[in-house]
mmCIF file of C-alpha atoms and ligand atoms in Angstrom:
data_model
loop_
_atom_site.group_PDB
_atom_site.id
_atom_site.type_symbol
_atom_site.label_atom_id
_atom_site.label_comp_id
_atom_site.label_asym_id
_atom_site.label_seq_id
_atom_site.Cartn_x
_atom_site.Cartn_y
_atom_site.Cartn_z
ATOM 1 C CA UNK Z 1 -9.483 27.354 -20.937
ATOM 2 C CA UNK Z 2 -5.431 27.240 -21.499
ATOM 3 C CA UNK Z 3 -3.918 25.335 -23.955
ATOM 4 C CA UNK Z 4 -2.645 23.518 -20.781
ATOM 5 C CA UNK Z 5 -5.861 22.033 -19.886
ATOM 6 C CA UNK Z 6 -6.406 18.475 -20.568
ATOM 7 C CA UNK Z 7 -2.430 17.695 -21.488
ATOM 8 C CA UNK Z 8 0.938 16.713 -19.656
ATOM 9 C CA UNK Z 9 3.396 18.592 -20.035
ATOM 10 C CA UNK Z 10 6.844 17.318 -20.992
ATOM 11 C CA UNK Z 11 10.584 18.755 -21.866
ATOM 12 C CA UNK Z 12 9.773 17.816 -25.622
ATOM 13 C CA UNK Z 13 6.580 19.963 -25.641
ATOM 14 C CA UNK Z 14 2.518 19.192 -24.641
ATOM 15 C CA UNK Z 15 1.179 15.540 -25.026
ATOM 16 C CA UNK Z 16 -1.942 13.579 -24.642
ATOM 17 C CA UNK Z 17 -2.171 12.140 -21.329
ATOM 18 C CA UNK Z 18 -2.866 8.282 -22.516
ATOM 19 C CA UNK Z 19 0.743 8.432 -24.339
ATOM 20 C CA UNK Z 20 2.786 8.635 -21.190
ATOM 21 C CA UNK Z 21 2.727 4.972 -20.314
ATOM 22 C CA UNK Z 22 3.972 3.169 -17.418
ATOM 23 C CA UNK Z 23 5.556 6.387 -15.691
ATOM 24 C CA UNK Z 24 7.885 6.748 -12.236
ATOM 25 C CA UNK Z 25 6.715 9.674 -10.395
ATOM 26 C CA UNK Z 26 9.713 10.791 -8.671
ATOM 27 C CA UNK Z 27 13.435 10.641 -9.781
ATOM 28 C CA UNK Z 28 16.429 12.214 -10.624
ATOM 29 C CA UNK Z 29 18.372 12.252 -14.355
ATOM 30 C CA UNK Z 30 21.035 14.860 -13.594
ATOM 31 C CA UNK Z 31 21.321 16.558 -10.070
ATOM 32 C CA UNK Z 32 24.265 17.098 -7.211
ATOM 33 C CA UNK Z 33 23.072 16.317 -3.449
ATOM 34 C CA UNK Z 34 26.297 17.782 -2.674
ATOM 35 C CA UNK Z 35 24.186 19.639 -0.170
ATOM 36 C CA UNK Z 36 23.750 16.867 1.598
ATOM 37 C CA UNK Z 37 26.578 15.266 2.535
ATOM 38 C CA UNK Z 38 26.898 13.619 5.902
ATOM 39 C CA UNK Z 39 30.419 12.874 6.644
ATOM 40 C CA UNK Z 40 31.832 8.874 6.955
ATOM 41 C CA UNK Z 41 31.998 7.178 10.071
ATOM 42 C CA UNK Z 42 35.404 7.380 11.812
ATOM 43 C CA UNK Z 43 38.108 5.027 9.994
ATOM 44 C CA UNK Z 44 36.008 5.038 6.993
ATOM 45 C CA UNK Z 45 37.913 8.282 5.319
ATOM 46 C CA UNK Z 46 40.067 6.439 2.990
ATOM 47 C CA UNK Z 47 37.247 3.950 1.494
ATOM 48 C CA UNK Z 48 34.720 7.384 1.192
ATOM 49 C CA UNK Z 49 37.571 9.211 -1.269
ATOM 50 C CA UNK Z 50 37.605 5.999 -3.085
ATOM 51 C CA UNK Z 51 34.240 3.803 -2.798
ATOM 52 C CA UNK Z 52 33.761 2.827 -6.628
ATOM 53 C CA UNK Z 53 35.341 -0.698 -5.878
ATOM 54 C CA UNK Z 54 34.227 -3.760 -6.219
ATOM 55 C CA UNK Z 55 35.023 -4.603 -2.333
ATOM 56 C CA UNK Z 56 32.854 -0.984 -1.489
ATOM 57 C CA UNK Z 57 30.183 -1.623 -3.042
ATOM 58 C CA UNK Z 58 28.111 -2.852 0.367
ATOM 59 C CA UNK Z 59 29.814 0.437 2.004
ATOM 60 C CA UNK Z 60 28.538 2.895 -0.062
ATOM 61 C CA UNK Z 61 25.021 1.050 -0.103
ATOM 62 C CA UNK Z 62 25.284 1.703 3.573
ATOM 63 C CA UNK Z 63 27.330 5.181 3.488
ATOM 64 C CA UNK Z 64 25.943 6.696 0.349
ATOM 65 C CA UNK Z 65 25.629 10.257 0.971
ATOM 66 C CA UNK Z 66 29.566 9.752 2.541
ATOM 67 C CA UNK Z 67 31.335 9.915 -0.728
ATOM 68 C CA UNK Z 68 31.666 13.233 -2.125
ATOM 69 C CA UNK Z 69 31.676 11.943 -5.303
ATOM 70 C CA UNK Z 70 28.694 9.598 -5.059
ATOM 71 C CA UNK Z 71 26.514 12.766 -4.606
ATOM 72 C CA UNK Z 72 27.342 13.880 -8.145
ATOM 73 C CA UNK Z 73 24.852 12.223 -10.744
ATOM 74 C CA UNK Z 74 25.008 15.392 -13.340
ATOM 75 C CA UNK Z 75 28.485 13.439 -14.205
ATOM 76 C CA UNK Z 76 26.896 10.428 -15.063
ATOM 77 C CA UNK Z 77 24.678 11.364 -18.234
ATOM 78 C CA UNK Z 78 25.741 8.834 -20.837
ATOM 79 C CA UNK Z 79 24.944 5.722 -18.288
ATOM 80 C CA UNK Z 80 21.912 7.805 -17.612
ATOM 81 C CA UNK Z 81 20.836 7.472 -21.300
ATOM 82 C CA UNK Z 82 21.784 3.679 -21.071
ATOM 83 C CA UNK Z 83 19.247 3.238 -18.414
ATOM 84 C CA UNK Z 84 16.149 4.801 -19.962
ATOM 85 C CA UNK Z 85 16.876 2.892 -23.166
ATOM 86 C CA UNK Z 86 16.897 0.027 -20.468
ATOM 87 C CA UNK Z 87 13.602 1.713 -18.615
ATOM 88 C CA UNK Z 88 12.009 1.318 -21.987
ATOM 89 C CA UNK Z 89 12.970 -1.901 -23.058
ATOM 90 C CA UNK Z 90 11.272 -2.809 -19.829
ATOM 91 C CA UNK Z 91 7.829 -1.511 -20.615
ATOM 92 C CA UNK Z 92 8.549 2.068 -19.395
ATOM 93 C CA UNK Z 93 7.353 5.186 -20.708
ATOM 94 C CA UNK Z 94 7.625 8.210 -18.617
ATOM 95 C CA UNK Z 95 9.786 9.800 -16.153
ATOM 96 C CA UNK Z 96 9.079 12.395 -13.568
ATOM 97 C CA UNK Z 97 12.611 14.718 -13.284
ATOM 98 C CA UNK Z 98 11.974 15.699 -9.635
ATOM 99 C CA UNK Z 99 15.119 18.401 -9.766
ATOM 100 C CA UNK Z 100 14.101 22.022 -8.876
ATOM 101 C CA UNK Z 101 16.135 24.967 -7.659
ATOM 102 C CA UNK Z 102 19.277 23.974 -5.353
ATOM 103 C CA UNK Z 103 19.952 20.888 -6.728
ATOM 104 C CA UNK Z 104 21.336 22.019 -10.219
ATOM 105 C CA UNK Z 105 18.443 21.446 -12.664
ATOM 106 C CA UNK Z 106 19.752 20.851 -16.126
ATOM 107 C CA UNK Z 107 16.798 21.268 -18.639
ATOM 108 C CA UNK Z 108 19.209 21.293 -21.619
ATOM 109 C CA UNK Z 109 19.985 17.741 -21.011
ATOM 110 C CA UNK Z 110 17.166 16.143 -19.886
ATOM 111 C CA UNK Z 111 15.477 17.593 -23.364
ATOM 112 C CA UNK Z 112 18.538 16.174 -24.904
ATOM 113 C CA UNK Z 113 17.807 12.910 -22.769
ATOM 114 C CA UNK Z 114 14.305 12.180 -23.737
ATOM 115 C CA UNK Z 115 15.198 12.916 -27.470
ATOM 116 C CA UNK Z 116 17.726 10.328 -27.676
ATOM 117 C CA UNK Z 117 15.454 7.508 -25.616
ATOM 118 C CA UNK Z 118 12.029 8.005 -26.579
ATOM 119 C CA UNK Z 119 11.323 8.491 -22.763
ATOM 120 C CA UNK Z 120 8.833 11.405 -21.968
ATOM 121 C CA UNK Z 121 10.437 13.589 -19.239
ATOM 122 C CA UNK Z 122 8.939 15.928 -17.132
ATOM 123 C CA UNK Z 123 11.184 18.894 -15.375
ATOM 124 C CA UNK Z 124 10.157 20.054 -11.990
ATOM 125 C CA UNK Z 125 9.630 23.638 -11.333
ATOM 126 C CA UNK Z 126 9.994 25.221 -7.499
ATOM 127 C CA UNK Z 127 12.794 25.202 -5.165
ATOM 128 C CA UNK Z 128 14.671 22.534 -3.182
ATOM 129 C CA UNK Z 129 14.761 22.979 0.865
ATOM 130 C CA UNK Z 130 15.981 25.410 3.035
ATOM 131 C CA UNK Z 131 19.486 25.240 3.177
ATOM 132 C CA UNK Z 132 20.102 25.361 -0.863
ATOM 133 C CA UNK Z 133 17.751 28.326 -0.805
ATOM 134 C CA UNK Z 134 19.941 31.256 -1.620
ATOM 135 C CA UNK Z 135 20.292 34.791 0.054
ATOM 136 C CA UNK Z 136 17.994 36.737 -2.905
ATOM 137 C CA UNK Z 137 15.634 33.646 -2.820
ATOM 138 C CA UNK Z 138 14.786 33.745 1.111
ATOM 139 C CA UNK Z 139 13.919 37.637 0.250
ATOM 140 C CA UNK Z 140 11.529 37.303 -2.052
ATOM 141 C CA UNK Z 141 7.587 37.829 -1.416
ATOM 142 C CA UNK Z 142 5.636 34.615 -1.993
ATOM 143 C CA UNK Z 143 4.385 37.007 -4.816
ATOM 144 C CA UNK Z 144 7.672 36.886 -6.684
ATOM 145 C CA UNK Z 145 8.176 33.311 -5.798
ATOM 146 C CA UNK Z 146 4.722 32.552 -7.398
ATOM 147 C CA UNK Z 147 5.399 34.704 -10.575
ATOM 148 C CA UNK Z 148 8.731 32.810 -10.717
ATOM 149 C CA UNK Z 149 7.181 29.576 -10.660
ATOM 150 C CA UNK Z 150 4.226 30.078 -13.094
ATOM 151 C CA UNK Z 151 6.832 31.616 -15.547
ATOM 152 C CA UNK Z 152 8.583 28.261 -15.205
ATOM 153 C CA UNK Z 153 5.818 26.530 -16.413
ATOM 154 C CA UNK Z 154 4.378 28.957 -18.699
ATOM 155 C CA UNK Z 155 7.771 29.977 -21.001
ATOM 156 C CA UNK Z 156 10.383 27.883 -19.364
ATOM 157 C CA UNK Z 157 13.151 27.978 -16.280
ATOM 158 C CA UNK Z 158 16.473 28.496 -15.873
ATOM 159 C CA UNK Z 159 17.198 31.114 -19.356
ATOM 160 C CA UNK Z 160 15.344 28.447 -21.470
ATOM 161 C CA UNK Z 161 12.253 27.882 -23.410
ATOM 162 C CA UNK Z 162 12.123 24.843 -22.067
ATOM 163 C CA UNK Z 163 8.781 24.301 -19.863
ATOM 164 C CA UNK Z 164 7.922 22.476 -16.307
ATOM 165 C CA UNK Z 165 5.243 19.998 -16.077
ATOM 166 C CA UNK Z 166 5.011 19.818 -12.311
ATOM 167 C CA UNK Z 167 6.108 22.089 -9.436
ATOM 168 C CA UNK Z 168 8.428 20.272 -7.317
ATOM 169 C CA UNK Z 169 9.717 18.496 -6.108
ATOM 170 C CA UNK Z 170 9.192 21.380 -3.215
ATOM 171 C CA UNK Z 171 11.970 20.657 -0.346
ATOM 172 C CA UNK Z 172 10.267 20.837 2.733
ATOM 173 C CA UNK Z 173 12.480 20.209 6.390
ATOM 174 C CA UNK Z 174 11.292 19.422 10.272
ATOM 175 C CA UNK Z 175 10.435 22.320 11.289
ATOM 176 C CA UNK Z 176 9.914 23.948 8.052
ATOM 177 C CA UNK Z 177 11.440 26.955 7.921
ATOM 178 C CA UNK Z 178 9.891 31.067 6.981
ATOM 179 C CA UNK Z 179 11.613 30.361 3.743
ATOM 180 C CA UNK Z 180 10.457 27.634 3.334
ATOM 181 C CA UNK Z 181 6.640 28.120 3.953
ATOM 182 C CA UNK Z 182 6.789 31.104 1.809
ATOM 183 C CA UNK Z 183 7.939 28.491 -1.156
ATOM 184 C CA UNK Z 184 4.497 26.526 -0.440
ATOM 185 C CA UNK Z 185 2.584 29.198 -0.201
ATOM 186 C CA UNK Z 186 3.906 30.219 -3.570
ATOM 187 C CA UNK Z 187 3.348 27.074 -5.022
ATOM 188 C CA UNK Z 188 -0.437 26.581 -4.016
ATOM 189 C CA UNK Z 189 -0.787 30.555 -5.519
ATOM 190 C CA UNK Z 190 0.926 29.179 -8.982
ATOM 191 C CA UNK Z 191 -1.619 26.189 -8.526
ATOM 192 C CA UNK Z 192 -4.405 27.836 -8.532
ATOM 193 C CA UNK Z 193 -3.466 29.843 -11.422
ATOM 194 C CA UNK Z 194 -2.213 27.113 -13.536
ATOM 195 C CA UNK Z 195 -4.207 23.595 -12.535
ATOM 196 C CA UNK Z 196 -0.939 21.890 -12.598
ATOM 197 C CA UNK Z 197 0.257 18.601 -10.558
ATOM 198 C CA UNK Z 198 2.558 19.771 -7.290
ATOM 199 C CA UNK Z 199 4.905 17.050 -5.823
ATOM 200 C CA UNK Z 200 5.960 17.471 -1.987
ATOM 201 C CA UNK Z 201 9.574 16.781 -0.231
ATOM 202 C CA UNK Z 202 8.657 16.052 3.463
ATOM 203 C CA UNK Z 203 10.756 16.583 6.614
ATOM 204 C CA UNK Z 204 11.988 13.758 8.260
ATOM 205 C CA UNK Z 205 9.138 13.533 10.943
ATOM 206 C CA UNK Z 206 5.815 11.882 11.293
ATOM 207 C CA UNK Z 207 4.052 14.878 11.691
ATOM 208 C CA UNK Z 208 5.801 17.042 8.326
ATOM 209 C CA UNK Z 209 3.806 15.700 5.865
ATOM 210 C CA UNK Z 210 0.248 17.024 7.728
ATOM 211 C CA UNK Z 211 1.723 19.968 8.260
ATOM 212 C CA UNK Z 212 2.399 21.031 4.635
ATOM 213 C CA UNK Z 213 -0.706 19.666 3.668
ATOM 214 C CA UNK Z 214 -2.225 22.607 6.175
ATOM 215 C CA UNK Z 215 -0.206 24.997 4.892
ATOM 216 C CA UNK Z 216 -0.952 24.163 0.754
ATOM 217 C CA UNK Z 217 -4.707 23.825 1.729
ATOM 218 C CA UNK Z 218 -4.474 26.735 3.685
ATOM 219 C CA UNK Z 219 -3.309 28.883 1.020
ATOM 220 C CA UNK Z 220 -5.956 27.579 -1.583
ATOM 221 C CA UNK Z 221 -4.051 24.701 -3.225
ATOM 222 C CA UNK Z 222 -5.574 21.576 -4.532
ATOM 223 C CA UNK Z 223 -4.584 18.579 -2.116
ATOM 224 C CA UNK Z 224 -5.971 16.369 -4.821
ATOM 225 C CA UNK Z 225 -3.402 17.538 -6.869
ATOM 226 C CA UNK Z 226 -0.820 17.066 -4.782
ATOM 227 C CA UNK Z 227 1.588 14.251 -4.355
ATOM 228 C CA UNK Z 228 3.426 13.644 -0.454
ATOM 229 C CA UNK Z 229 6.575 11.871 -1.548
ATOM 230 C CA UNK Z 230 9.130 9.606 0.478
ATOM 231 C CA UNK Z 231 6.231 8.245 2.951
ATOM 232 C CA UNK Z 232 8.500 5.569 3.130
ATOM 233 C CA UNK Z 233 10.970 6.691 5.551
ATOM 234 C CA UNK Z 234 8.157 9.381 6.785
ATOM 235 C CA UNK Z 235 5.461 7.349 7.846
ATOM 236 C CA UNK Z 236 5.715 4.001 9.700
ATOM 237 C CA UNK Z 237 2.568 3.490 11.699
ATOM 238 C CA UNK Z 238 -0.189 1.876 9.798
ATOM 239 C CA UNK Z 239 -2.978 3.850 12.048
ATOM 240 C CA UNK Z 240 -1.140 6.979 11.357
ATOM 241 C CA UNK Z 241 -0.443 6.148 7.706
ATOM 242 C CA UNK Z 242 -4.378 5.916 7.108
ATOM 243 C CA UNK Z 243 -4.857 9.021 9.001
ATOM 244 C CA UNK Z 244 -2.708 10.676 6.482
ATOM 245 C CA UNK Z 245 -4.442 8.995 3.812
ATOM 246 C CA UNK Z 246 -7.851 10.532 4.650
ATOM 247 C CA UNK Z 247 -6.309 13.939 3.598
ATOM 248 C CA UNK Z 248 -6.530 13.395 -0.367
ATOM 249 C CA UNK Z 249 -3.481 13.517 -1.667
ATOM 250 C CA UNK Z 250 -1.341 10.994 -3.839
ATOM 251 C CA UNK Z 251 0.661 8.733 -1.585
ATOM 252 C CA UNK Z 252 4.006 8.364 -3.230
ATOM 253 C CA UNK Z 253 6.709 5.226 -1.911
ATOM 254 C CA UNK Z 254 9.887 6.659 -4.091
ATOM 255 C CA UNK Z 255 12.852 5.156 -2.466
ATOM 256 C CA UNK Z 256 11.969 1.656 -3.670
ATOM 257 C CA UNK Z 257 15.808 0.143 -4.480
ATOM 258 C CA UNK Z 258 16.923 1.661 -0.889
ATOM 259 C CA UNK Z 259 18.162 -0.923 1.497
ATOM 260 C CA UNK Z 260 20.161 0.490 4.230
ATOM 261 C CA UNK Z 261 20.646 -0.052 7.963
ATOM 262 C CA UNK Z 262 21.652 3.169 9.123
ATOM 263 C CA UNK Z 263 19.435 6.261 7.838
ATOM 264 C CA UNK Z 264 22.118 9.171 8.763
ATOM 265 C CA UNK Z 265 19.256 12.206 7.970
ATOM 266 C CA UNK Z 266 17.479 10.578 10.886
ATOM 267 C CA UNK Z 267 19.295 7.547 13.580
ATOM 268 C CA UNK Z 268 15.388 7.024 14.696
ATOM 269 C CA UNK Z 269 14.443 5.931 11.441
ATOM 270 C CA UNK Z 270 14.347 2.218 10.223
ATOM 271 C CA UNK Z 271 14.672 2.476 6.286
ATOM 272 C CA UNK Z 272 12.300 -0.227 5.162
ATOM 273 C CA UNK Z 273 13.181 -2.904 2.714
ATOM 274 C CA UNK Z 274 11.326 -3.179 -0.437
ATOM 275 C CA UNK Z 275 9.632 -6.171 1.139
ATOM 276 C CA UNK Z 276 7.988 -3.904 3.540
ATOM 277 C CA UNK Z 277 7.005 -0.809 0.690
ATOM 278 C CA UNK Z 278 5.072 -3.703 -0.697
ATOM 279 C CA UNK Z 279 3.323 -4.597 3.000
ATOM 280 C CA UNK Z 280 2.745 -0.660 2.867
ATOM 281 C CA UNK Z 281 1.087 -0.652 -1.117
ATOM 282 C CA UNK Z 282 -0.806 -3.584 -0.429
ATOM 283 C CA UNK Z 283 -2.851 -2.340 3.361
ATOM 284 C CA UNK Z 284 -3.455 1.225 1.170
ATOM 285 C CA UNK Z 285 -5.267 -0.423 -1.407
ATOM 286 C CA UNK Z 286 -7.081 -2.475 0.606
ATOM 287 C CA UNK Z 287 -7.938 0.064 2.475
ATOM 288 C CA UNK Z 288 -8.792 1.511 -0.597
ATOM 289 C CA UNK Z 289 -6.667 4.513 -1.231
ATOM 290 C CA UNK Z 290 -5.716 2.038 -4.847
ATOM 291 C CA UNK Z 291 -6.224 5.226 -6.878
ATOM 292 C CA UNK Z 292 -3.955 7.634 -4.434
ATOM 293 C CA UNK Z 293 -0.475 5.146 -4.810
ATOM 294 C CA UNK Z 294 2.115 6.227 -7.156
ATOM 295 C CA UNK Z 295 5.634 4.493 -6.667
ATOM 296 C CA UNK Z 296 9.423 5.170 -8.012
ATOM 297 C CA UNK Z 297 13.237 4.867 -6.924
ATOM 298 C CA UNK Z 298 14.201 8.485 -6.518
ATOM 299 C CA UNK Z 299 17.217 7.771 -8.171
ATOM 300 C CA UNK Z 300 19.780 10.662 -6.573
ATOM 301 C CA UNK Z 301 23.396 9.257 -6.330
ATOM 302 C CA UNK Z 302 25.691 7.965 -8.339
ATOM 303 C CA UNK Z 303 25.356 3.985 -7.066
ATOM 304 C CA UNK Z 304 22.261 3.151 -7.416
ATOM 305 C CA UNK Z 305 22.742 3.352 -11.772
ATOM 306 C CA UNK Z 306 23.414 0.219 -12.779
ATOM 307 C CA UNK Z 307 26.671 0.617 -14.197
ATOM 308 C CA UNK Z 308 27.981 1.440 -10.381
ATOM 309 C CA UNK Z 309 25.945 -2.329 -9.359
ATOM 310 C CA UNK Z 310 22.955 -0.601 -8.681
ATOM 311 C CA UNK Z 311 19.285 -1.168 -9.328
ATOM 312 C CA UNK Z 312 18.539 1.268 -11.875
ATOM 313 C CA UNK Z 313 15.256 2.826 -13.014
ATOM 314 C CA UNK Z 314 13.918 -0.147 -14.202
ATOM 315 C CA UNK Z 315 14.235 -2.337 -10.975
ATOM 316 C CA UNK Z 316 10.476 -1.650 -10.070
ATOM 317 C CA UNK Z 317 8.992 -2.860 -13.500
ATOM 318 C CA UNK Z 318 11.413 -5.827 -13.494
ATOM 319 C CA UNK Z 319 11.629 -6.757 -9.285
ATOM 320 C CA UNK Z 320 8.709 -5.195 -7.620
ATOM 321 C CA UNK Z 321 5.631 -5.512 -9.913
ATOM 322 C CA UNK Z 322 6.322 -9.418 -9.255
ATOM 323 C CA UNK Z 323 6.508 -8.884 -5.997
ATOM 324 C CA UNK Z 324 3.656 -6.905 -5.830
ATOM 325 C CA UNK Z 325 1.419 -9.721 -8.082
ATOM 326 C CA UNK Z 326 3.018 -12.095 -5.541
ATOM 327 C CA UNK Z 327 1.580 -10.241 -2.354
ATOM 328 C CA UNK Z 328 -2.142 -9.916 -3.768
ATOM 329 C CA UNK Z 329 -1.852 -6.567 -5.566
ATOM 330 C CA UNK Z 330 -4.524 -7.228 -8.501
ATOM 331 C CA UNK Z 331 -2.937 -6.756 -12.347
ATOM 332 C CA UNK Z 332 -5.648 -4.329 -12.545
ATOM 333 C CA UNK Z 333 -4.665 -2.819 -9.382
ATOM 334 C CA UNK Z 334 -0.786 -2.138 -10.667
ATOM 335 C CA UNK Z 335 -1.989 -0.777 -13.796
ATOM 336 C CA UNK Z 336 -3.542 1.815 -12.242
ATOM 337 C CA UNK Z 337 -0.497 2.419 -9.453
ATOM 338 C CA UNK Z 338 2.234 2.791 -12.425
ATOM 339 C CA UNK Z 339 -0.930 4.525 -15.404
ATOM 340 C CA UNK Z 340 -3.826 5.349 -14.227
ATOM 341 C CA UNK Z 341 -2.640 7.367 -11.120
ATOM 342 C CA UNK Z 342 0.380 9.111 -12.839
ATOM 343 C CA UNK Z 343 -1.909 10.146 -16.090
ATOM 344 C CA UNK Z 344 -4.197 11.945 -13.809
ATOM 345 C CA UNK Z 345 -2.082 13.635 -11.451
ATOM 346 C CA UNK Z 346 0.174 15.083 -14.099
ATOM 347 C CA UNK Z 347 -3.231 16.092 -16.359
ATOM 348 C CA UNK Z 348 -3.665 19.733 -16.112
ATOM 349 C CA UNK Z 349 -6.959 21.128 -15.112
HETATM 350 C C1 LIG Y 1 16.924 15.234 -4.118
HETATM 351 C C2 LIG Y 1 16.606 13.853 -3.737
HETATM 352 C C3 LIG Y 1 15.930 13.724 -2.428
HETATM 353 O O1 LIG Y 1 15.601 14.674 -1.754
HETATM 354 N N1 LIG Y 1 15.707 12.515 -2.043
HETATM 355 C C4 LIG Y 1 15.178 12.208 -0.757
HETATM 356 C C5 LIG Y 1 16.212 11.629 0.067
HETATM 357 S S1 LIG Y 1 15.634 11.306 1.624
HETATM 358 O O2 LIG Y 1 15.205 12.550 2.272
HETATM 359 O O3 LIG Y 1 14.502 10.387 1.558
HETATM 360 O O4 LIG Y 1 16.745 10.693 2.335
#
């Protein structure tokens, strides 16, 4: 048995899985999604080189990924720290730092981070998608990959001792790509080995999230082990949603905080409100998939801290749990969605 088994595993070092707390699966402390910027709509080129103004504030809810700027959260650490004193003031206790390879992981700080707050933090190992894969990285043999990733949660990533508690999140695209599937094939290898939670990025298509599931399972991961984020703007048919459901694995709504009318990633997709995240808790646990829902904001630009006007990390304990309580989701029930669930996925084996 490893010295792993039976404990999370955080920036600060191993802890007992009933001290994490009320814990948000899947956000972001320090990260760029420069890699992901979509350019402004025509006319717009002056307010996207400027947009942290009072009168843009409704622009870049609606353009966020249009501001160069906006896409740089490393820059932001002292609000950062702000908001998990905030996050903890608001009955929070642990934060899942979904930043892998790509998307400039910064263990340093978030160690730094969850020493100054109290907050227990746990760094993602893996790699982002595709296109911030670079030229040595699509290469490698899903052998390397794997040895890669168990080092990073064995002795630490990144030329630091500092140690991963999850792999992911893993960036996954529609289709996913060679590079790509090697990644999760390396990841369910490093599973196996190591008994550790995984945490899924799904393409932007009904069918994505399935389709990694094959390819984990297929490789010998542990689907029960596994969380599929963002079903949110993934997954909008209920009869399809509880299709997916019957596969096993954790069923995470992370973009709670999102509101916006035009998803660029994807012009077929209507980004639900928060209103409808709760329709979507609320039919899985009837259903009874209760202890499969984890929830967070996924917290990845610059407007959404609340120094910018945003919601901040602690807008789901303060805003949604009523909301949840007000739409029939049981105490008990929550307990579980922001505790329970979170304790055991991030337990290792
Ligand atoms: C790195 C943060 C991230 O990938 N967030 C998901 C954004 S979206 O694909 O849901 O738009």
């Amino acid at each position: 048995m490893s010295e792993l088994s039976g404990k999370v595993q955080t920036v600060l070092g191993l802890v007992d899985p009933d001290q994490l707390g009320r814990t948000m699966t899947h956000e972001h402390l320090t990260m760029t999604f420069a890699c992901c910027y979509f350019p402004p709509p025509q006319g717009d080129e002056a307010v996207a080189e400027n947009p942290f103004q009072m009168q843009h504030m409704h622009w870049l809810r609606q353009n966020p990924y249009s501001s160069h700027e906006n896409l740089l959260l490393q820059q932001e650490v002292p609000a950062v720290r702000d908001e998990l004193l905030a996050f903890r003031k608001a009955g929070g206790g642990t934060i899942v730092e979904n930043t892998t390879t790509g998307i400039d992981r910064d263990l340093p700080t978030l160690k730094q981070l969850s020493k100054d707050t109290g907050v227990h933090v746990i760094a993602g190992a893996g790699y982002y998608v595709d296109c911030t894969h670079t030229e040595a990285t699509k290469r490698m043999s899903v052998e390397k990959l794997t040895d890669i990733i168990v080092s990073e949660v064995l002795h630490g990533a990144d030329g630091t001792d500092i140690r991963c508690g999850v792999i992911g999140e893993i960036g996954t695209g529609w289709p996913i790509t060679e590079s790509e599937t090697k990644v999760l094939r390396a990841t369910a290898h490093a599973q196996t080995q190591l008994g550790c939670p995984v945490i899924i990025h799904p393409g932007r298509n009904p069918a994505a999230p399935a389709e990694v599931l094959r390819i984990l399972q297929e490789a010998g991961g542990d689907i029960s082990k596994t969380v599929m984020s963002h079903l949110d703007r993934t997954i909008f048919d209920d009869g399809e949603l509880l299709e997916f459901a019957k596969l096993g694995c954790y069923l995470e709504y992370d973009l709670f905080g999102i509101e916006m009318l035009d998803y660029p990633y994807n012009l077929e997709v209507d980004m639900p409100s928060d209103s409808q995240r709760v329709k979507a808790l609320a039919l899985l646990v009837k259903e009874g998939y209760g202890d499969k829902v984890l929830v967070a904001h996924d917290i990845h630009t610059k407007n959404r801290l609340t120094k910018y006007g945003g919601h901040g990390y602690s807008h789901i304990l303060k805003n949604i749990v009523p909301k949840m309580l007000m739409r029939g989701i049981s105490q008990h029930q929550v307990d579980k969605i922001l505790i329970d669930n979170p304790k055991h996925w991030l337990t290792f084996k």
